[in-house]
Structures are given as structure tokens and as C-alpha cells.
mmCIF file of C-alpha atoms in Angstrom:
data_model
loop_
_atom_site.group_PDB
_atom_site.id
_atom_site.type_symbol
_atom_site.label_atom_id
_atom_site.label_comp_id
_atom_site.label_asym_id
_atom_site.label_seq_id
_atom_site.Cartn_x
_atom_site.Cartn_y
_atom_site.Cartn_z
ATOM 1 C CA LEU T 11 -20.905 30.200 26.074
ATOM 2 C CA PRO T 12 -21.575 26.457 26.231
ATOM 3 C CA ILE T 13 -18.415 24.413 26.081
ATOM 4 C CA TYR T 14 -19.189 23.006 22.659
ATOM 5 C CA TYR T 15 -18.880 26.420 21.027
ATOM 6 C CA ALA T 16 -15.250 26.860 19.988
ATOM 7 C CA VAL T 17 -14.025 30.476 19.877
ATOM 8 C CA ASP T 18 -10.924 31.280 17.817
ATOM 9 C CA ARG T 19 -8.591 33.376 19.958
ATOM 10 C CA ASP T 20 -5.353 34.516 18.309
ATOM 11 C CA HIS T 21 -2.893 37.343 18.627
ATOM 12 C CA LEU T 22 -0.267 38.982 16.445
ATOM 13 C CA ARG T 23 2.008 41.670 17.901
ATOM 14 C CA GLU T 24 4.133 44.199 16.077
ATOM 15 C CA PHE T 25 6.821 46.649 17.190
ATOM 16 C CA ALA T 26 8.624 49.346 15.217
ATOM 17 C CA LEU T 27 11.084 52.232 15.625
ATOM 18 C CA TYR T 28 12.012 54.805 12.997
ATOM 19 C CA ALA T 29 14.553 57.611 12.767
ATOM 20 C CA GLN T 30 15.119 60.025 9.876
ATOM 21 C CA ASP T 31 17.224 63.115 9.242
ATOM 22 C CA SER T 32 17.485 65.564 6.376
ATOM 23 C CA TRP T 33 20.833 67.252 5.781
ATOM 24 C CA ARG T 34 21.222 70.205 3.447
ATOM 25 C CA VAL T 35 24.871 69.928 2.451
ATOM 26 C CA ASN T 36 24.851 73.153 0.433
ATOM 27 C CA SER T 37 22.461 75.252 -1.606
ATOM 28 C CA ARG T 38 22.305 72.579 -4.302
ATOM 29 C CA LEU T 39 22.606 69.240 -2.500
ATOM 30 C CA THR T 40 20.224 67.713 0.064
ATOM 31 C CA LEU T 41 20.527 64.265 1.638
ATOM 32 C CA ASN T 42 17.858 62.258 3.456
ATOM 33 C CA LEU T 43 18.805 59.271 5.604
ATOM 34 C CA GLY T 44 16.542 57.013 7.624
ATOM 35 C CA LEU T 45 16.526 53.711 9.442
ATOM 36 C CA ARG T 46 13.538 51.633 10.492
ATOM 37 C CA TRP T 47 13.505 48.629 12.794
ATOM 38 C CA ASP T 48 10.373 46.531 12.916
ATOM 39 C CA LYS T 49 9.443 43.183 14.340
ATOM 40 C CA GLN T 50 6.321 41.166 13.732
ATOM 41 C CA MET T 51 5.888 38.421 16.271
ATOM 42 C CA PRO T 52 4.806 35.000 14.964
ATOM 43 C CA PHE T 53 1.133 34.145 14.660
ATOM 44 C CA THR T 54 -0.065 32.621 17.940
ATOM 45 C CA ASN T 55 -3.272 30.754 18.759
ATOM 46 C CA LEU T 56 -4.338 31.187 22.382
ATOM 47 C CA ASP T 57 -6.878 28.412 22.917
ATOM 48 C CA GLY T 58 -5.540 25.400 21.026
ATOM 49 C CA LEU T 59 -8.285 25.508 18.404
ATOM 50 C CA TYR T 60 -6.007 24.696 15.454
ATOM 51 C CA THR T 61 -4.045 21.558 14.685
ATOM 52 C CA ASN T 62 -0.652 21.155 13.061
ATOM 53 C CA VAL T 63 1.649 18.396 11.906
ATOM 54 C CA GLY T 64 5.059 20.034 12.332
ATOM 55 C CA LEU T 65 7.967 19.743 9.939
ATOM 56 C CA THR T 66 8.176 15.984 10.501
ATOM 57 C CA GLY T 67 4.519 15.629 9.550
ATOM 58 C CA LEU T 68 5.045 17.553 6.310
ATOM 59 C CA TYR T 69 7.773 15.145 5.194
ATOM 60 C CA GLY T 70 5.882 12.113 6.569
ATOM 61 C CA VAL T 71 7.297 8.630 6.189
ATOM 62 C CA SER T 72 10.294 9.782 4.148
ATOM 63 C CA GLY T 73 11.808 11.850 6.952
ATOM 64 C CA VAL T 74 12.742 15.533 7.044
ATOM 65 C CA GLY T 75 14.707 16.654 3.991
ATOM 66 C CA ASN T 76 14.401 13.385 2.075
ATOM 67 C CA LEU T 77 12.825 14.742 -1.096
ATOM 68 C CA PHE T 78 12.890 12.505 -4.183
ATOM 69 C CA GLN T 79 14.470 9.603 -2.316
ATOM 70 C CA PRO T 80 12.138 6.621 -2.853
ATOM 71 C CA GLY T 81 12.862 3.824 -0.416
ATOM 72 C CA THR T 82 14.235 6.145 2.285
ATOM 73 C CA LEU T 83 11.732 5.731 5.115
ATOM 74 C CA THR T 84 13.222 7.367 8.198
ATOM 75 C CA GLY T 85 10.055 9.266 9.159
ATOM 76 C CA THR T 86 6.578 8.441 10.392
ATOM 77 C CA ALA T 87 3.050 8.880 9.084
ATOM 78 C CA PRO T 88 1.707 12.371 9.871
ATOM 79 C CA VAL T 89 -0.906 13.011 12.550
ATOM 80 C CA PHE T 90 -2.837 16.140 13.501
ATOM 81 C CA LYS T 91 -1.878 17.466 16.930
ATOM 82 C CA PRO T 92 -3.491 20.404 18.720
ATOM 83 C CA VAL T 93 -1.340 23.515 18.778
ATOM 84 C CA THR T 94 -0.053 24.432 22.209
ATOM 85 C CA PRO T 95 -1.946 27.550 23.361
ATOM 86 C CA GLY T 96 0.339 30.569 23.291
ATOM 87 C CA GLN T 97 3.080 28.829 21.331
ATOM 88 C CA ASP T 98 4.547 30.594 18.281
ATOM 89 C CA SER T 99 3.755 29.011 14.908
ATOM 90 C CA TYR T 100 7.342 29.538 13.760
ATOM 91 C CA ALA T 101 10.630 30.823 15.157
ATOM 92 C CA SER T 102 10.704 34.403 16.440
ATOM 93 C CA ARG T 103 13.499 36.636 15.172
ATOM 94 C CA PHE T 104 15.187 39.764 16.476
ATOM 95 C CA GLY T 105 13.612 41.961 13.862
ATOM 96 C CA ASN T 106 14.573 43.645 10.619
ATOM 97 C CA PHE T 107 16.416 46.824 9.768
ATOM 98 C CA GLY T 108 15.185 48.805 6.798
ATOM 99 C CA PRO T 109 17.514 51.613 5.698
ATOM 100 C CA SER T 110 16.434 54.418 3.403
ATOM 101 C CA ALA T 111 18.472 57.047 1.582
ATOM 102 C CA GLY T 112 17.567 59.883 -0.732
ATOM 103 C CA ILE T 113 19.404 62.570 -2.607
ATOM 104 C CA ALA T 114 18.307 65.748 -4.400
ATOM 105 C CA TYR T 115 20.725 67.835 -6.449
ATOM 106 C CA ARG T 116 19.840 71.072 -8.259
ATOM 107 C CA LEU T 117 21.823 71.323 -11.470
ATOM 108 C CA PRO T 118 23.739 74.553 -12.079
ATOM 109 C CA ARG T 119 22.684 76.840 -14.896
ATOM 110 C CA THR T 120 24.482 76.239 -18.165
ATOM 111 C CA ASP T 121 24.664 77.961 -21.504
ATOM 112 C CA GLY T 122 24.559 76.590 -24.982
ATOM 113 C CA ILE T 123 23.003 73.285 -25.972
ATOM 114 C CA LEU T 124 22.970 71.949 -22.387
ATOM 115 C CA SER T 125 20.635 74.757 -21.361
ATOM 116 C CA TRP T 126 17.897 72.907 -23.215
ATOM 117 C CA ILE T 127 18.326 70.140 -20.624
ATOM 118 C CA THR T 128 19.188 72.001 -17.437
ATOM 119 C CA GLY T 129 17.040 75.020 -18.025
ATOM 120 C CA LYS T 130 17.768 78.196 -16.124
ATOM 121 C CA GLY T 131 19.084 76.534 -13.005
ATOM 122 C CA ASP T 132 15.733 74.950 -12.220
ATOM 123 C CA ALA T 133 16.473 71.298 -13.090
ATOM 124 C CA VAL T 134 16.806 68.732 -10.300
ATOM 125 C CA LEU T 135 18.176 65.189 -10.073
ATOM 126 C CA ARG T 136 16.609 62.944 -7.460
ATOM 127 C CA GLY T 137 17.368 59.396 -6.356
ATOM 128 C CA GLY T 138 16.467 57.080 -3.533
ATOM 129 C CA PHE T 139 16.725 53.572 -2.142
ATOM 130 C CA ASN T 140 14.971 51.815 0.728
ATOM 131 C CA ILE T 141 14.254 48.368 2.152
ATOM 132 C CA SER T 142 10.854 47.624 3.685
ATOM 133 C CA THR T 143 9.536 44.436 5.220
ATOM 134 C CA ILE T 144 6.197 42.862 4.328
ATOM 135 C CA ARG T 145 3.988 42.029 7.294
ATOM 136 C CA GLN T 146 1.161 39.605 6.567
ATOM 137 C CA GLY T 147 -2.236 40.010 8.211
ATOM 138 C CA MET T 148 -4.003 37.778 10.694
ATOM 139 C CA GLY T 149 -6.281 36.156 8.126
ATOM 140 C CA PHE T 150 -3.413 35.111 5.888
ATOM 141 C CA LEU T 151 -1.373 33.688 8.777
ATOM 142 C CA ALA T 152 -4.286 31.792 10.340
ATOM 143 C CA GLY T 153 -5.202 30.432 6.913
ATOM 144 C CA VAL T 154 -2.040 28.319 6.838
ATOM 145 C CA LEU T 155 -3.475 26.100 9.593
ATOM 146 C CA ASN T 156 -7.160 26.520 8.792
ATOM 147 C CA GLY T 157 -7.256 23.593 6.385
ATOM 148 C CA ASN T 158 -5.949 21.040 8.880
ATOM 149 C CA GLN T 159 -8.451 18.593 10.329
ATOM 150 C CA GLY T 160 -9.697 19.524 13.799
ATOM 151 C CA ARG T 161 -12.906 20.039 15.672
ATOM 152 C CA SER T 162 -16.060 19.972 13.567
ATOM 153 C CA LEU T 163 -19.681 20.635 14.448
ATOM 154 C CA SER T 164 -23.039 19.912 12.904
ATOM 155 C CA THR T 165 -26.194 21.874 13.740
ATOM 156 C CA SER T 166 -28.425 20.232 11.128
ATOM 157 C CA ASN T 167 -31.922 19.424 12.306
ATOM 158 C CA ASP T 168 -34.876 17.658 10.691
ATOM 159 C CA PRO T 169 -37.858 15.606 11.957
ATOM 160 C CA ILE T 170 -36.746 12.358 10.306
ATOM 161 C CA ASN T 171 -33.251 12.105 11.759
ATOM 162 C CA PHE T 172 -33.968 13.902 15.032
ATOM 163 C CA PRO T 173 -37.603 13.059 15.968
ATOM 164 C CA SER T 174 -36.970 13.725 19.660
ATOM 165 C CA THR T 175 -36.338 17.395 18.879
ATOM 166 C CA PHE T 176 -39.547 17.840 16.889
ATOM 167 C CA GLY T 177 -41.849 15.554 18.848
ATOM 168 C CA PRO T 178 -44.737 13.568 17.309
ATOM 169 C CA ILE T 179 -45.666 14.237 13.702
ATOM 170 C CA GLY T 180 -47.948 17.255 13.455
ATOM 171 C CA SER T 181 -46.991 18.647 16.863
ATOM 172 C CA VAL T 182 -44.856 21.483 15.415
ATOM 173 C CA LEU T 183 -46.571 24.242 13.435
ATOM 174 C CA PHE T 184 -44.977 26.737 11.080
ATOM 175 C CA SER T 185 -46.051 29.443 13.488
ATOM 176 C CA ASN T 186 -43.963 27.842 16.258
ATOM 177 C CA ALA T 187 -40.334 28.585 16.885
ATOM 178 C CA ILE T 188 -37.968 26.360 14.935
ATOM 179 C CA PRO T 189 -36.840 23.461 17.146
ATOM 180 C CA ALA T 190 -33.141 23.673 17.950
ATOM 181 C CA ARG T 191 -30.620 21.245 19.294
ATOM 182 C CA ALA T 192 -27.122 21.508 20.672
ATOM 183 C CA PRO T 193 -24.381 21.054 18.059
ATOM 184 C CA THR T 194 -22.928 17.599 17.803
ATOM 185 C CA SER T 195 -19.677 16.408 16.366
ATOM 186 C CA VAL T 196 -18.573 13.584 14.131
ATOM 187 C CA ASP T 197 -16.198 12.832 17.016
ATOM 188 C CA PRO T 198 -18.167 11.606 20.066
ATOM 189 C CA ASN T 199 -15.459 13.029 22.332
ATOM 190 C CA PHE T 200 -16.074 16.595 21.150
ATOM 191 C CA PRO T 201 -15.268 19.234 22.370
ATOM 192 C CA ASN T 202 -12.213 17.323 23.576
ATOM 193 C CA PRO T 203 -11.486 14.844 20.757
ATOM 194 C CA LEU T 204 -8.824 12.248 21.258
ATOM 195 C CA PHE T 205 -5.566 13.549 19.824
ATOM 196 C CA PRO T 206 -3.546 12.914 17.782
ATOM 197 C CA LEU T 207 -5.979 12.590 14.899
ATOM 198 C CA PRO T 208 -4.797 10.269 12.110
ATOM 199 C CA VAL T 209 -4.533 11.823 8.658
ATOM 200 C CA GLN T 210 -7.154 10.202 6.456
ATOM 201 C CA SER T 211 -6.553 9.157 2.862
ATOM 202 C CA GLY T 212 -6.717 12.161 0.552
ATOM 203 C CA GLN T 213 -6.437 14.768 3.312
ATOM 204 C CA THR T 214 -4.019 17.682 2.987
ATOM 205 C CA VAL T 215 -1.595 18.661 5.752
ATOM 206 C CA SER T 216 -0.300 22.217 6.160
ATOM 207 C CA ASP T 217 2.200 23.951 8.417
ATOM 208 C CA TYR T 218 4.933 26.562 8.574
ATOM 209 C CA ASN T 219 8.595 26.053 7.916
ATOM 210 C CA PRO T 220 9.790 26.673 11.490
ATOM 211 C CA SER T 221 12.775 28.626 10.108
ATOM 212 C CA ILE T 222 10.748 30.896 7.827
ATOM 213 C CA LYS T 223 12.244 34.382 7.473
ATOM 214 C CA PRO T 224 10.521 37.757 7.056
ATOM 215 C CA GLU T 225 9.964 38.840 3.465
ATOM 216 C CA TYR T 226 11.085 42.256 2.253
ATOM 217 C CA VAL T 227 11.217 44.540 -0.780
ATOM 218 C CA GLU T 228 14.150 46.585 -2.058
ATOM 219 C CA SER T 229 12.997 49.745 -3.884
ATOM 220 C CA TRP T 230 14.934 52.348 -5.827
ATOM 221 C CA THR T 231 14.247 55.327 -8.031
ATOM 222 C CA PHE T 232 16.143 57.902 -10.077
ATOM 223 C CA GLY T 233 14.556 60.937 -11.663
ATOM 224 C CA PHE T 234 15.108 64.181 -13.516
ATOM 225 C CA GLN T 235 12.788 67.175 -13.069
ATOM 226 C CA ARG T 236 12.822 70.331 -15.137
ATOM 227 C CA GLU T 237 10.670 73.432 -15.265
ATOM 228 C CA LEU T 238 9.029 74.007 -18.651
ATOM 229 C CA ASP T 239 7.580 77.365 -17.693
ATOM 230 C CA HIS T 240 6.765 79.152 -14.493
ATOM 231 C CA ASN T 241 3.763 76.910 -13.798
ATOM 232 C CA THR T 242 4.670 73.618 -15.520
ATOM 233 C CA VAL T 243 7.258 70.918 -14.783
ATOM 234 C CA ILE T 244 8.160 67.605 -16.384
ATOM 235 C CA ASP T 245 9.413 64.545 -14.475
ATOM 236 C CA LEU T 246 11.360 61.683 -16.054
ATOM 237 C CA ARG T 247 11.774 58.764 -13.647
ATOM 238 C CA TYR T 248 13.064 55.237 -13.453
ATOM 239 C CA VAL T 249 11.434 53.127 -10.712
ATOM 240 C CA GLY T 250 12.332 49.588 -9.710
ATOM 241 C CA ASN T 251 11.883 47.097 -6.897
ATOM 242 C CA HIS T 252 12.870 43.562 -6.006
ATOM 243 C CA GLY T 253 10.833 41.297 -3.718
ATOM 244 C CA VAL T 254 13.151 39.009 -1.740
ATOM 245 C CA GLY T 255 12.269 35.841 0.161
ATOM 246 C CA LEU T 256 8.551 36.247 -0.456
ATOM 247 C CA TRP T 257 6.324 33.700 1.238
ATOM 248 C CA ARG T 258 4.719 30.919 -0.737
ATOM 249 C CA SER T 259 2.909 27.670 0.018
ATOM 250 C CA VAL T 260 5.030 24.825 -1.378
ATOM 251 C CA ASN T 261 3.534 21.396 -1.953
ATOM 252 C CA LEU T 262 6.266 18.953 -0.933
ATOM 253 C CA ASN T 263 4.342 16.171 -2.672
ATOM 254 C CA GLU T 264 5.713 17.057 -6.086
ATOM 255 C CA VAL T 265 5.410 13.867 -8.123
ATOM 256 C CA ASN T 266 8.739 12.175 -8.807
ATOM 257 C CA ILE T 267 9.378 10.554 -12.195
ATOM 258 C CA PHE T 268 13.176 10.440 -12.215
ATOM 259 C CA GLU T 269 14.762 8.699 -9.205
ATOM 260 C CA ASN T 270 12.106 5.960 -9.227
ATOM 261 C CA GLN T 271 12.845 5.004 -12.865
ATOM 262 C CA PHE T 272 9.266 5.829 -13.872
ATOM 263 C CA LEU T 273 10.347 8.050 -16.765
ATOM 264 C CA GLN T 274 12.484 5.244 -18.144
ATOM 265 C CA GLN T 275 9.549 2.837 -18.094
ATOM 266 C CA PHE T 276 7.247 5.504 -19.519
ATOM 267 C CA ASN T 277 9.539 5.880 -22.524
ATOM 268 C CA ILE T 278 9.531 2.098 -22.978
ATOM 269 C CA ALA T 279 5.724 2.139 -22.837
ATOM 270 C CA ALA T 280 5.699 4.833 -25.545
ATOM 271 C CA SER T 281 7.927 2.650 -27.704
ATOM 272 C CA ASN T 282 5.735 -0.403 -27.037
ATOM 273 C CA LEU T 283 2.620 1.516 -28.080
ATOM 274 C CA ALA T 284 4.256 2.833 -31.238
ATOM 275 C CA ILE T 285 5.285 -0.712 -32.219
ATOM 276 C CA ALA T 286 1.780 -2.048 -31.512
ATOM 277 C CA ARG T 287 0.214 0.647 -33.698
ATOM 278 C CA LEU T 288 2.381 -0.292 -36.661
ATOM 279 C CA SER T 289 0.228 -3.392 -37.124
ATOM 280 C CA THR T 290 -2.915 -2.183 -35.331
ATOM 281 C CA PRO T 291 -3.288 1.614 -35.649
ATOM 282 C CA THR T 292 -6.118 1.757 -33.093
ATOM 283 C CA SER T 293 -4.270 -0.264 -30.451
ATOM 284 C CA ASN T 294 -4.177 1.067 -26.871
ATOM 285 C CA ASN T 295 -1.797 -1.634 -25.670
ATOM 286 C CA TYR T 296 1.424 -0.118 -24.339
ATOM 287 C CA GLY T 297 2.690 -3.333 -22.723
ATOM 288 C CA ASN T 298 4.997 -6.090 -23.958
ATOM 289 C CA GLN T 299 2.962 -8.269 -26.337
ATOM 290 C CA GLY T 300 6.045 -10.117 -27.564
ATOM 291 C CA LEU T 301 6.393 -7.993 -30.670
ATOM 292 C CA ALA T 302 9.914 -7.286 -31.868
ATOM 293 C CA GLY T 303 11.483 -4.412 -29.894
ATOM 294 C CA GLN T 304 8.926 -4.392 -27.061
ATOM 295 C CA GLN T 305 10.039 -4.590 -23.418
ATOM 296 C CA ASN T 306 8.475 -5.201 -20.016
ATOM 297 C CA ILE T 307 7.210 -2.294 -17.895
ATOM 298 C CA SER T 308 6.771 -4.010 -14.545
ATOM 299 C CA LEU T 309 6.246 -0.881 -12.457
ATOM 300 C CA ILE T 310 3.515 0.499 -14.695
ATOM 301 C CA SER T 311 1.778 -2.825 -15.294
ATOM 302 C CA THR T 312 1.794 -3.606 -11.572
ATOM 303 C CA ALA T 313 0.269 -0.254 -10.659
ATOM 304 C CA MET T 314 -2.376 -0.231 -13.393
ATOM 305 C CA GLY T 315 -3.255 -3.935 -13.333
ATOM 306 C CA THR T 316 -3.381 -3.727 -17.135
ATOM 307 C CA THR T 317 -1.417 -2.401 -20.087
ATOM 308 C CA ASN T 318 -4.362 -1.835 -22.374
ATOM 309 C CA ASP T 319 -6.610 1.156 -21.664
ATOM 310 C CA GLN T 320 -7.413 4.264 -23.659
ATOM 311 C CA THR T 321 -6.784 6.900 -20.985
ATOM 312 C CA THR T 322 -3.278 5.694 -20.216
ATOM 313 C CA ALA T 323 -2.541 5.154 -23.899
ATOM 314 C CA THR T 324 -3.393 8.818 -24.463
ATOM 315 C CA TYR T 325 -0.927 9.856 -21.725
ATOM 316 C CA VAL T 326 1.728 7.670 -23.334
ATOM 317 C CA ALA T 327 1.077 8.799 -26.912
ATOM 318 C CA GLN T 328 1.125 12.477 -25.932
ATOM 319 C CA GLY T 329 4.247 12.186 -23.769
ATOM 320 C CA GLN T 330 2.438 13.199 -20.554
ATOM 321 C CA ALA T 331 4.738 11.383 -18.135
ATOM 322 C CA GLY T 332 3.971 13.716 -15.228
ATOM 323 C CA ALA T 333 0.203 13.417 -15.623
ATOM 324 C CA PHE T 334 0.446 9.620 -15.823
ATOM 325 C CA ALA T 335 2.659 9.443 -12.727
ATOM 326 C CA ASN T 336 0.237 11.691 -10.856
ATOM 327 C CA ALA T 337 -2.663 9.416 -11.829
ATOM 328 C CA ILE T 338 -0.848 6.570 -10.084
ATOM 329 C CA ALA T 339 0.546 8.494 -7.099
ATOM 330 C CA THR T 340 -2.836 9.939 -6.083
ATOM 331 C CA ASN T 341 -4.816 6.727 -6.504
ATOM 332 C CA ALA T 342 -5.053 4.519 -3.401
ATOM 333 C CA THR T 343 -5.780 1.342 -5.375
ATOM 334 C CA ARG T 344 -2.841 1.735 -7.743
ATOM 335 C CA MET T 345 -0.442 2.636 -4.938
ATOM 336 C CA GLY T 346 -1.762 -0.348 -3.012
ATOM 337 C CA ASN T 347 -0.892 -2.597 -5.949
ATOM 338 C CA LEU T 348 2.672 -1.284 -5.872
ATOM 339 C CA THR T 349 3.214 -1.609 -2.128
ATOM 340 C CA LYS T 350 1.893 -5.170 -2.230
ATOM 341 C CA ALA T 351 4.606 -5.868 -4.792
ATOM 342 C CA ASN T 352 7.222 -4.442 -2.376
ATOM 343 C CA TYR T 353 7.619 -1.068 -4.057
ATOM 344 C CA PRO T 354 8.229 1.668 -1.429
ATOM 345 C CA VAL T 355 5.222 3.692 -0.369
ATOM 346 C CA ASN T 356 7.118 6.910 -1.154
ATOM 347 C CA LEU T 357 7.900 5.818 -4.701
ATOM 348 C CA PHE T 358 6.323 8.966 -6.154
ATOM 349 C CA GLN T 359 5.779 11.393 -3.272
ATOM 350 C CA VAL T 360 7.698 12.280 -0.130
ATOM 351 C CA ASN T 361 4.545 12.147 2.022
ATOM 352 C CA PRO T 362 2.079 9.829 0.233
ATOM 353 C CA LEU T 363 -1.467 10.866 1.163
ATOM 354 C CA ASN T 364 -3.374 9.385 -1.805
ATOM 355 C CA GLY T 365 -4.100 12.751 -3.362
ATOM 356 C CA GLY T 366 -3.537 15.037 -0.389
ATOM 357 C CA ASN T 367 -0.918 17.786 -0.463
ATOM 358 C CA ALA T 368 1.848 18.468 2.039
ATOM 359 C CA ASN T 369 1.817 22.282 2.040
ATOM 360 C CA MET T 370 4.673 24.120 3.718
ATOM 361 C CA MET T 371 4.588 27.908 4.050
ATOM 362 C CA THR T 372 8.152 29.023 3.423
ATOM 363 C CA ASN T 373 10.327 31.545 1.611
ATOM 364 C CA GLY T 374 10.578 30.863 -2.076
ATOM 365 C CA ASN T 375 9.014 33.593 -4.201
ATOM 366 C CA SER T 376 10.780 36.568 -5.725
ATOM 367 C CA SER T 377 9.670 39.408 -7.946
ATOM 368 C CA THR T 378 11.091 42.300 -9.947
ATOM 369 C CA TYR T 379 9.510 45.492 -11.257
ATOM 370 C CA ASN T 380 11.106 48.039 -13.577
ATOM 371 C CA ALA T 381 9.405 51.066 -15.045
ATOM 372 C CA GLY T 382 10.121 54.245 -16.968
ATOM 373 C CA GLN T 383 7.718 57.068 -16.151
ATOM 374 C CA VAL T 384 6.987 60.475 -17.645
ATOM 375 C CA GLU T 385 4.793 62.996 -15.842
ATOM 376 C CA VAL T 386 3.786 66.568 -16.710
ATOM 377 C CA ARG T 387 2.139 68.789 -14.086
ATOM 378 C CA ARG T 388 0.766 72.283 -14.435
ATOM 379 C CA ARG T 389 -0.537 74.036 -11.350
ATOM 380 C CA LEU T 390 -3.720 76.068 -11.561
ATOM 381 C CA SER T 391 -3.016 79.210 -13.513
ATOM 382 C CA HIS T 392 -5.336 81.339 -15.620
ATOM 383 C CA GLY T 393 -8.102 78.814 -15.002
ATOM 384 C CA LEU T 394 -6.099 75.827 -16.294
ATOM 385 C CA GLN T 395 -4.726 72.901 -14.291
ATOM 386 C CA LEU T 396 -3.104 69.910 -15.970
ATOM 387 C CA GLN T 397 -1.592 66.587 -14.971
ATOM 388 C CA GLY T 398 -0.701 63.706 -17.276
ATOM 389 C CA SER T 399 1.557 60.702 -17.004
ATOM 390 C CA TYR T 400 2.752 57.657 -18.928
ATOM 391 C CA SER T 401 4.427 54.531 -17.583
ATOM 392 C CA PHE T 402 6.141 51.680 -19.410
ATOM 393 C CA SER T 403 6.813 48.806 -17.008
ATOM 394 C CA LYS T 404 7.684 45.153 -16.768
ATOM 395 C CA SER T 405 6.983 42.864 -13.834
ATOM 396 C CA LEU T 406 8.352 39.346 -13.322
ATOM 397 C CA ASN T 407 7.860 36.719 -10.616
ATOM 398 C CA ASN T 408 8.279 32.979 -10.096
ATOM 399 C CA VAL T 409 4.829 32.257 -8.672
ATOM 400 C CA THR T 410 3.977 29.795 -11.454
ATOM 401 C CA ASN T 411 5.998 26.948 -12.941
ATOM 402 C CA PHE T 412 7.583 26.248 -9.584
ATOM 403 C CA THR T 413 9.489 23.036 -8.876
ATOM 404 C CA LEU T 414 11.273 21.759 -5.797
ATOM 405 C CA ARG T 415 14.173 20.646 -7.970
ATOM 406 C CA ASN T 416 17.179 22.904 -8.447
#
């Protein structure tokens, strides 16, 4: 292939071992024990096609770990660097052990009222527990880096912008082959652009937490089975699981309204607006007009360049402090007004990118599932086969409403 065609070459290796044994303790009790070891190697790009920013690039000018610390500027502005071919995207680990255990116990025959439960010695109790790891696929893992800026090509072709390809007007007929040209890049140095590439205003940066751990699920079940007649059984089961350390993409650029005193000034602005509307109900002025009880809001007035506009007044009247702070933090002009007035560039966000996110793939999600299940099965007999089930379940997770604060 010509050199300007970039081919994505990646690999992802997996290894696993499994051992299991079934032990019949006596005529009523059977145990099953197993142990699995598996290891998924980190996602690896082989030809340096992707770019990354590393952990330092995710935290940007604030420095690694300095969340919600406006004025702490121990880091540097992020840049896109080509991944080293063959280098792991995150730390490799020894692997994971996943034990499993199961038990089956046939209840003895009883007389009296209990016989309605145990039957004629044909009722069984079953239980089990196991841990299994979750192994993400190639597309998911590559997608973490896919959004980063890197090589880009254009194969567009038209007679106005590229007359040399088409020749003189009228020289190319519809019956002719479509004129083609070699792909070009917005970077004149393509296919070997000059790295590192600066992160442009509004761009998003993405990378892995280098210490990310494998995610896994704990599962358990307990059930009771009883024969209703020679061909029909009923199963009553409880099933549950717990997802631990599930992977999620966390935006480190959560907007800060506390440590920077923005919330305090927002509340003052709300008071200012309420006072202004006592005399002028339609007022949108949330600044200090000199009315009794009004105070200055220097941070907000500096960022906005005004204290009298309808959009902001709506934020203030409705108590939308987060939305208002976001409207400042993601706006280059408003942030520029603040930095010119000697406010720190990370006043609102750890890695200020004027609207861009700082996405880190890390552990952070969890989930639970609990269910009660009833199942009736009848094997084929006298021309009739039957199976029916009912499940009542509840599932919870923390995918939404996530915050970086404790």
C-alpha cells in the first residue's frame, strides 16, 4: 500500500486455565468445586497509529491528582503524542482467579405436614457461588483512544478546487472514469506529522488510568426443586449478582462551584436579582445596582462582562448554579476575561479545554441484581409438554448521576 494509507494494527491476547471436580459425599449430598485463572493482556497498538496524552495530560495544567484545587498549577498543558508501537495501553497484571462452588442436597422423606414441602424424598436444595471476570473486546478498548486527534486524510475531489486532476473544462465526460487523486492531509507533514500535536480549544482528550484493574462479577443462587408428579417439577430460586470495579469513562473536567467561591457569588447574584425585581418585576439585572442589600459579584461580572442579560438571569432565578458555571467554564471568551483579571485558568476545571472533556477510562461503576424466580416444567408425556416461568427482579447501578466528589 502507498505510505499515506494508514492501517490500524492492534492485538489483544488472552490466556486461561480451568479446573473443576465433582464430589459425591453421600447418596444425598454432592459438591462441585472449580477454579479458573484468566489473564487478558492490555490493548496494544502495533504501528503507532493512535495518540494519547497519558495521565499527566488528563489532569493538564493542574497536575496529577489535583482535582478541585483552583490555583494549583503544577502540571502542563496536554499534547497528543503517538503511542509507542507494541507498548501496553495500561499496566499488565498477573491475572485473576475466579472460584466457583456448588452444592446439591436431596432432602429426606418426611411425614406429616412437611411432606407437602419435601414430597416423597424427591425434593432438592441447590446453591452456588462464582466469580467471573469481564473481558472487553477490541472495539471497546480501541475506542478509548479513537477520539484523540491524530492523522487525518481527505480524498475529496472536484473540478473547482482541483482543476489539475480534471483537466480543462469539458475534457472529462460522464462516461469516463472518475478522476482520482492521492489523499492529502490537513498536516503537510503527513503521513509523518510533527509530534507532539497541541490540543486545540474545545478538543477532548482521552486515555486509560494506567492502574486500571480488571472488572469482575460475583454471582450466587439458591434454589428449591420439588417433583409435583412423575413428569412435572417446580423450581423456586433466588438469583443475585454484584458487578465490582466495572469500567467507566470519567470526565475529570467536572465543573467546580465550591472551592472557587462561585456558589457563594451565585447566591449573592440570586439575592441581587430578587431585590431588583421588588421594584422592577421584569428586571434581569443580577448585579449590584446600589440598592439596599445588594453586593458585588466580581467573579461573575468579570467573566460575563455584564450583569444584565436574560439567559443568565434565568439561571440565577431558577437556582441553576452548575449550568451557569458550565456556561462560563466552557466559553473561551469568558474564561479569557477571568485569566486577564488574574483568576487561575483552572478556576472551574482541572484541565481547562474550553468545552473539551478529559476522559479517563477507569474503575468506578458497580451494579447489583436480585431476583426471585419460579419455574414449572413438564416433560413430554401423553402428548403434552409444558414450561412456564415468572421472575421478579431489581437491578441497580451507578452509571448515571456520577460525581468525582466523595
